[in-house]
Amino acid sequence: MNFIPLTEDQLRQLIDAESTFTALENARRGAEEVRGSMFWRADKGKDNLVRASTVARQQRLGVRSSETEAIYQRFTERKAAAQARVDSLQIALERHRRMNLALRVGRCPNIFVKILQRLDKLGLAGYFLTVGTHALYAFEAASGARITPEALATQDVDLLFDTRKRLTFFARLEEADLSFINVLQKADKTFEIRPDQLHTAVNGNGFEVDIIRRQAKHGDPHPLRMSHHEADLWAVQVDSGERMLGAARFSRMVVATDGSMARLTTISPKTFVKIKRKLSTSASRDARKRGKDALQAVIVQQLMQQHMIEPRGTLPNVKGG
């Protein structure tokens, strides 16, 4: 048996946790619309309404009037309501984290979930796709099943960087005065760049993060360092990079062994199967990895057929749920 279903209690908890998780995502997007502040500033005997962004940019909206006072009132009320909703859902999500842990709902590596959370918090998640073995955590979550450990055991994750978005990515890092290795160190301070593999970061427990990219094209810089900082990771080219960037996306909440949650975005299961089948028969592929490639292709194909995973992901129904 290549996978086993979650128990009804585990599945019900997973569904409930994901409902709260997605509600919090939506609430945070709503809060983004009212980031910064709005205040009155006296200038030459008149009060002016000023909107300040989180990066110290300010915009005058006009002198005090019934119209600007209404703008100020709406902004203040929206900001307070948005923050109250975020705070409430964060409390609810922490309850779900404890339930996830108690029911052993999750088994995604804690460090990987921390990395995904950090990328999301810094607004960098949209620049990467999780590819390779760790994509299986999204597929099994959508299926309400547990994939056999033999297909999952790995101490490294591949993050595919979308070079088409590199300019805004670099701007975000520069604005935050961070290198990409700094970002990983915010998830785990023990991450360091491997001197013999400059596209790989490894932490104190031996968990590795590989940064990969498509073959250089359309003006892509090559080689590509992940920030303007000299001591940073470099992205390595892979033959399948272009195909994976062009594939349909598959996005799912995944749960760590400690119950914490994050969104994992990867390629569609259909594309995953095709790539793994090709790797399993490639003469240039490490012979020690070809067997796992073939097994992973079989398992995901079975999940697609038996659980009907769609590109966006679906969860089966739960009795009484």
Short mmCIF file of C-alpha atoms in Angstrom, two decimals:
data_model
loop_
_atom_site.label_atom_id
_atom_site.label_comp_id
_atom_site.label_asym_id
_atom_site.label_seq_id
_atom_site.Cartn_x
_atom_site.Cartn_y
_atom_site.Cartn_z
CA MET A 1 0.00 0.00 0.00
CA ASN A 2 1.55 3.31 -1.10
CA PHE A 3 -0.61 5.47 1.16
CA ILE A 4 -3.19 5.19 3.91
CA PRO A 5 -6.10 7.54 4.64
CA LEU A 6 -6.17 9.78 7.67
CA THR A 7 -8.60 8.80 10.41
CA GLU A 8 -11.94 10.59 10.43
CA ASP A 9 -10.86 12.67 13.45
CA GLN A 10 -7.62 13.66 11.74
CA LEU A 11 -9.37 14.49 8.48
CA ARG A 12 -12.05 16.55 10.21
CA GLN A 13 -9.37 18.47 12.11
CA LEU A 14 -7.40 19.05 8.90
CA ILE A 15 -10.47 20.45 7.16
CA ASP A 16 -11.35 22.71 10.11
CA ALA A 17 -7.77 23.94 10.43
CA GLU A 18 -7.54 24.73 6.74
CA SER A 19 -10.80 26.68 6.90
CA THR A 20 -9.38 28.91 9.63
CA PHE A 21 -6.00 29.12 7.88
CA THR A 22 -7.52 30.38 4.61
CA ALA A 23 -9.78 32.80 6.51
CA LEU A 24 -6.66 34.24 8.16
CA GLU A 25 -4.94 34.55 4.78
CA ASN A 26 -7.92 36.53 3.47
CA ALA A 27 -8.01 38.67 6.61
CA ARG A 28 -4.33 39.49 6.25
CA ARG A 29 -4.87 40.53 2.63
CA GLY A 30 -7.65 42.82 3.82
CA ALA A 31 -5.35 44.26 6.48
CA GLU A 32 -2.72 44.93 3.79
CA GLU A 33 -5.11 47.40 2.16
CA VAL A 34 -5.02 49.58 5.28
CA ARG A 35 -1.35 49.24 6.17
CA GLY A 36 0.45 52.31 7.41
CA SER A 37 -1.30 55.21 9.09
CA MET A 38 -3.37 58.31 8.47
CA PHE A 39 -3.10 61.50 10.50
CA TRP A 40 -3.66 65.25 10.51
CA ARG A 41 -0.71 67.62 10.10
CA ALA A 42 -0.87 71.36 10.71
CA ASP A 43 0.64 73.44 7.90
CA LYS A 44 0.28 77.20 7.56
CA GLY A 45 -2.70 77.29 9.87
CA LYS A 46 -4.55 74.46 8.14
CA ASP A 47 -4.88 70.76 8.97
CA ASN A 48 -3.90 68.42 6.15
CA LEU A 49 -4.79 64.74 6.01
CA VAL A 50 -1.67 62.64 5.42
CA ARG A 51 -1.44 58.95 4.49
CA ALA A 52 1.85 57.34 5.55
CA SER A 53 3.05 54.00 4.20
CA THR A 54 5.08 51.43 6.12
CA VAL A 55 8.25 52.56 4.32
CA ALA A 56 7.93 56.20 5.44
CA ARG A 57 6.35 57.47 2.20
CA GLN A 58 3.73 60.14 2.80
CA GLN A 59 0.90 61.45 0.65
CA ARG A 60 -1.24 64.50 1.31
CA LEU A 61 -4.92 63.82 0.76
CA GLY A 62 -6.21 67.38 1.25
CA VAL A 63 -7.07 69.98 3.84
CA ARG A 64 -9.57 69.21 6.57
CA SER A 65 -13.10 69.11 5.22
CA SER A 66 -16.18 66.96 5.56
CA GLU A 67 -14.81 64.80 2.74
CA THR A 68 -11.32 64.27 4.23
CA GLU A 69 -12.79 63.73 7.70
CA ALA A 70 -14.98 60.97 6.22
CA ILE A 71 -11.91 59.43 4.55
CA TYR A 72 -10.06 59.48 7.87
CA GLN A 73 -13.02 57.95 9.72
CA ARG A 74 -13.46 55.14 7.17
CA PHE A 75 -9.74 54.34 7.21
CA THR A 76 -9.60 54.25 11.00
CA GLU A 77 -12.65 52.00 11.28
CA ARG A 78 -11.47 49.66 8.50
CA LYS A 79 -8.00 49.37 10.02
CA ALA A 80 -9.35 48.58 13.48
CA ALA A 81 -11.83 46.02 12.13
CA ALA A 82 -9.21 44.37 9.93
CA GLN A 83 -6.73 44.06 12.78
CA ALA A 84 -9.38 42.72 15.14
CA ARG A 85 -10.29 40.01 12.63
CA VAL A 86 -6.63 39.05 12.12
CA ASP A 87 -6.06 38.88 15.89
CA SER A 88 -9.15 36.72 16.43
CA LEU A 89 -8.23 34.29 13.65
CA GLN A 90 -4.64 34.03 14.90
CA ILE A 91 -5.96 32.92 18.26
CA ALA A 92 -8.22 30.37 16.55
CA LEU A 93 -5.33 29.10 14.43
CA GLU A 94 -3.21 28.55 17.53
CA ARG A 95 -6.01 26.36 18.93
CA HIS A 96 -5.93 24.37 15.69
CA ARG A 97 -2.14 24.06 15.94
CA ARG A 98 -2.53 22.39 19.34
CA MET A 99 -5.27 20.09 18.00
CA ASN A 100 -3.12 19.20 14.99
CA LEU A 101 -0.34 18.21 17.37
CA ALA A 102 -2.64 16.23 19.66
CA LEU A 103 -4.17 14.27 16.78
CA ARG A 104 -0.88 13.92 14.90
CA VAL A 105 -2.36 15.49 11.81
CA GLY A 106 0.91 16.79 10.39
CA ARG A 107 4.23 15.31 9.44
CA CYS A 108 5.79 17.94 7.19
CA PRO A 109 9.26 18.81 8.60
CA ASN A 110 9.05 21.65 11.11
CA ILE A 111 12.00 23.49 9.58
CA PHE A 112 10.43 23.44 6.12
CA VAL A 113 7.16 24.90 7.43
CA LYS A 114 9.15 27.61 9.23
CA ILE A 115 10.85 28.50 5.94
CA LEU A 116 7.50 28.71 4.15
CA GLN A 117 6.10 30.88 6.93
CA ARG A 118 9.10 33.21 6.77
CA LEU A 119 8.84 33.57 2.99
CA ASP A 120 5.16 34.41 3.34
CA LYS A 121 5.76 36.92 6.14
CA LEU A 122 8.36 38.76 4.05
CA GLY A 123 6.19 38.78 0.92
CA LEU A 124 8.57 36.44 -0.92
CA ALA A 125 6.47 33.27 -1.22
CA GLY A 126 5.18 34.17 -4.68
CA TYR A 127 8.69 34.08 -6.15
CA PHE A 128 9.26 30.37 -5.47
CA LEU A 129 7.78 26.95 -6.20
CA THR A 130 8.50 23.95 -4.01
CA VAL A 131 9.50 21.15 -6.36
CA GLY A 132 10.84 17.65 -5.92
CA THR A 133 10.01 15.32 -3.04
CA HIS A 134 8.61 17.98 -0.70
CA ALA A 135 5.79 18.67 -3.18
CA LEU A 136 4.32 15.36 -2.00
CA TYR A 137 3.28 16.96 1.29
CA ALA A 138 0.84 19.17 -0.63
CA PHE A 139 -0.53 16.25 -2.65
CA GLU A 140 -1.11 14.05 0.39
CA ALA A 141 -2.74 16.92 2.30
CA ALA A 142 -5.18 17.44 -0.55
CA SER A 143 -5.93 13.71 -0.58
CA GLY A 144 -6.46 13.30 3.15
CA ALA A 145 -3.88 10.50 3.07
CA ARG A 146 -0.41 9.58 4.26
CA ILE A 147 2.15 8.62 1.63
CA THR A 148 4.52 5.76 2.45
CA PRO A 149 7.64 7.05 4.27
CA GLU A 150 9.94 5.41 1.71
CA ALA A 151 8.79 7.91 -0.91
CA LEU A 152 9.23 10.92 1.37
CA ALA A 153 12.45 10.48 3.33
CA THR A 154 14.74 13.35 2.33
CA GLN A 155 16.80 16.02 4.05
CA ASP A 156 16.77 18.59 1.27
CA VAL A 157 14.17 20.76 -0.43
CA ASP A 158 14.31 22.32 -3.89
CA LEU A 159 12.97 25.87 -4.25
CA LEU A 160 12.50 26.94 -7.87
CA PHE A 161 13.10 30.68 -8.22
CA ASP A 162 11.02 32.48 -10.85
CA THR A 163 13.63 34.56 -12.67
CA ARG A 164 10.86 36.39 -14.55
CA LYS A 165 10.07 38.22 -11.30
CA ARG A 166 13.66 38.84 -10.26
CA LEU A 167 13.55 42.66 -10.33
CA THR A 168 10.73 42.99 -7.79
CA PHE A 169 12.26 40.18 -5.73
CA PHE A 170 15.60 41.98 -5.51
CA ALA A 171 13.82 45.24 -4.69
CA ARG A 172 11.99 43.62 -1.77
CA LEU A 173 15.20 42.19 -0.35
CA GLU A 174 17.02 45.49 -0.80
CA GLU A 175 14.20 47.39 0.91
CA ALA A 176 14.43 45.00 3.86
CA ASP A 177 18.26 45.08 3.74
CA LEU A 178 18.39 41.28 3.59
CA SER A 179 20.25 38.66 1.62
CA PHE A 180 18.45 35.42 0.86
CA ILE A 181 20.62 33.48 3.29
CA ASN A 182 19.48 36.04 5.91
CA VAL A 183 15.88 35.09 5.10
CA LEU A 184 16.62 31.41 5.75
CA GLN A 185 18.47 32.34 8.94
CA LYS A 186 15.32 34.02 10.22
CA ALA A 187 13.71 30.56 10.06
CA ASP A 188 16.79 28.88 11.57
CA LYS A 189 19.87 30.86 12.58
CA THR A 190 22.15 27.87 11.91
CA PHE A 191 21.70 28.01 8.11
CA GLU A 192 24.97 28.56 6.25
CA ILE A 193 25.98 28.47 2.58
CA ARG A 194 27.83 25.30 1.61
CA PRO A 195 31.24 26.41 0.32
CA ASP A 196 31.31 23.55 -2.21
CA GLN A 197 27.73 24.15 -3.44
CA LEU A 198 26.91 27.83 -3.51
CA HIS A 199 23.26 27.13 -4.43
CA THR A 200 22.77 25.16 -1.19
CA ALA A 201 22.16 26.29 2.39
CA VAL A 202 22.47 23.75 5.20
CA ASN A 203 21.43 24.08 8.84
CA GLY A 204 22.89 22.59 12.00
CA ASN A 205 20.78 19.44 11.62
CA GLY A 206 21.85 18.79 8.04
CA PHE A 207 18.63 20.02 6.39
CA GLU A 208 19.47 21.54 3.01
CA VAL A 209 17.73 24.14 0.86
CA ASP A 210 18.69 24.14 -2.83
CA ILE A 211 17.88 27.19 -4.94
CA ILE A 212 17.28 26.24 -8.57
CA ARG A 213 16.21 28.20 -11.67
CA ARG A 214 15.36 27.70 -15.33
CA GLN A 215 18.07 27.74 -18.00
CA ALA A 216 18.99 31.37 -18.71
CA LYS A 217 16.85 32.94 -21.45
CA HIS A 218 15.18 36.23 -22.42
CA GLY A 219 17.84 38.34 -20.74
CA ASP A 220 18.04 36.29 -17.54
CA PRO A 221 21.32 37.09 -15.77
CA HIS A 222 23.76 34.21 -15.52
CA PRO A 223 25.19 33.37 -13.10
CA LEU A 224 22.49 34.61 -10.72
CA ARG A 225 23.15 35.59 -7.12
CA MET A 226 20.02 35.77 -4.97
CA SER A 227 20.62 39.35 -3.77
CA HIS A 228 23.05 42.24 -4.09
CA HIS A 229 24.93 41.00 -1.02
CA GLU A 230 28.27 39.40 -1.85
CA ALA A 231 27.88 36.55 0.66
CA ASP A 232 24.69 34.99 -0.64
CA LEU A 233 23.32 31.93 -2.42
CA TRP A 234 23.52 31.50 -6.18
CA ALA A 235 20.71 29.82 -8.15
CA VAL A 236 21.70 26.79 -10.22
CA GLN A 237 20.16 26.05 -13.63
CA VAL A 238 18.05 22.90 -14.15
CA ASP A 239 16.79 21.51 -17.44
CA SER A 240 13.19 21.14 -16.24
CA GLY A 241 13.00 24.66 -14.79
CA GLU A 242 11.17 26.25 -17.71
CA ARG A 243 8.63 23.45 -17.86
CA MET A 244 7.90 23.66 -14.16
CA LEU A 245 7.47 27.45 -14.29
CA GLY A 246 4.97 27.03 -17.10
CA ALA A 247 2.99 24.29 -15.36
CA ALA A 248 -0.34 24.74 -13.61
CA ARG A 249 0.04 25.55 -9.91
CA PHE A 250 -1.04 23.38 -6.99
CA SER A 251 -1.40 25.14 -3.65
CA ARG A 252 -2.26 23.60 -0.31
CA MET A 253 -1.98 24.17 3.41
CA VAL A 254 0.50 21.72 4.93
CA VAL A 255 0.92 20.84 8.60
CA ALA A 256 4.22 20.35 10.43
CA THR A 257 4.82 17.66 13.03
CA ASP A 258 4.48 20.35 15.73
CA GLY A 259 1.04 21.29 14.36
CA SER A 260 2.05 24.60 12.76
CA MET A 261 0.77 25.40 9.27
CA ALA A 262 1.93 27.06 6.08
CA ARG A 263 0.94 27.29 2.42
CA LEU A 264 2.94 25.16 0.01
CA THR A 265 2.73 26.01 -3.70
CA THR A 266 4.09 23.57 -6.24
CA ILE A 267 3.48 22.27 -9.76
CA SER A 268 0.35 20.35 -10.73
CA PRO A 269 0.36 16.63 -9.87
CA LYS A 270 0.04 15.80 -13.57
CA THR A 271 3.25 17.66 -14.39
CA PHE A 272 4.94 16.16 -11.33
CA VAL A 273 4.18 12.64 -12.58
CA LYS A 274 5.51 13.38 -16.07
CA ILE A 275 8.76 14.86 -14.76
CA LYS A 276 9.34 12.04 -12.28
CA ARG A 277 8.71 9.38 -14.93
CA LYS A 278 11.23 11.02 -17.20
CA LEU A 279 13.82 11.26 -14.41
CA SER A 280 13.30 7.61 -13.48
CA THR A 281 14.53 6.53 -16.93
CA SER A 282 17.19 9.18 -17.47
CA ALA A 283 20.73 7.86 -17.83
CA SER A 284 22.10 11.14 -16.43
CA ARG A 285 20.04 10.78 -13.22
CA ASP A 286 21.78 9.43 -10.12
CA ALA A 287 20.98 5.70 -10.13
CA ARG A 288 20.25 5.86 -6.39
CA LYS A 289 17.42 8.32 -7.03
CA ARG A 290 15.73 6.74 -10.05
CA GLY A 291 13.86 4.14 -8.00
CA LYS A 292 12.34 6.81 -5.75
CA ASP A 293 11.43 8.91 -8.81
CA ALA A 294 9.50 5.98 -10.26
CA LEU A 295 7.76 5.27 -6.92
CA GLN A 296 6.75 8.91 -6.48
CA ALA A 297 5.29 9.01 -10.00
CA VAL A 298 3.21 5.91 -9.28
CA ILE A 299 1.95 7.24 -5.95
CA VAL A 300 0.89 10.64 -7.27
CA GLN A 301 -0.82 9.00 -10.25
CA GLN A 302 -2.76 6.81 -7.82
CA LEU A 303 -3.72 9.83 -5.72
CA MET A 304 -4.99 11.58 -8.85
CA GLN A 305 -7.08 8.55 -9.83
CA GLN A 306 -8.39 7.47 -6.43
CA HIS A 307 -8.79 10.86 -4.73
CA MET A 308 -9.29 12.93 -7.88
CA ILE A 309 -6.85 15.66 -6.91
CA GLU A 310 -7.49 18.75 -9.00
CA PRO A 311 -4.86 21.40 -9.80
CA ARG A 312 -6.17 23.55 -6.95
CA GLY A 313 -6.63 20.56 -4.66
CA THR A 314 -9.73 19.06 -3.04
CA LEU A 315 -10.36 17.24 0.21
CA PRO A 316 -12.71 14.27 0.49
CA ASN A 317 -15.87 14.53 2.55
CA VAL A 318 -15.95 13.50 6.18
CA LYS A 319 -18.87 11.68 7.74
CA GLY A 320 -20.85 14.13 9.79
CA GLY A 321 -18.61 16.99 8.64
#
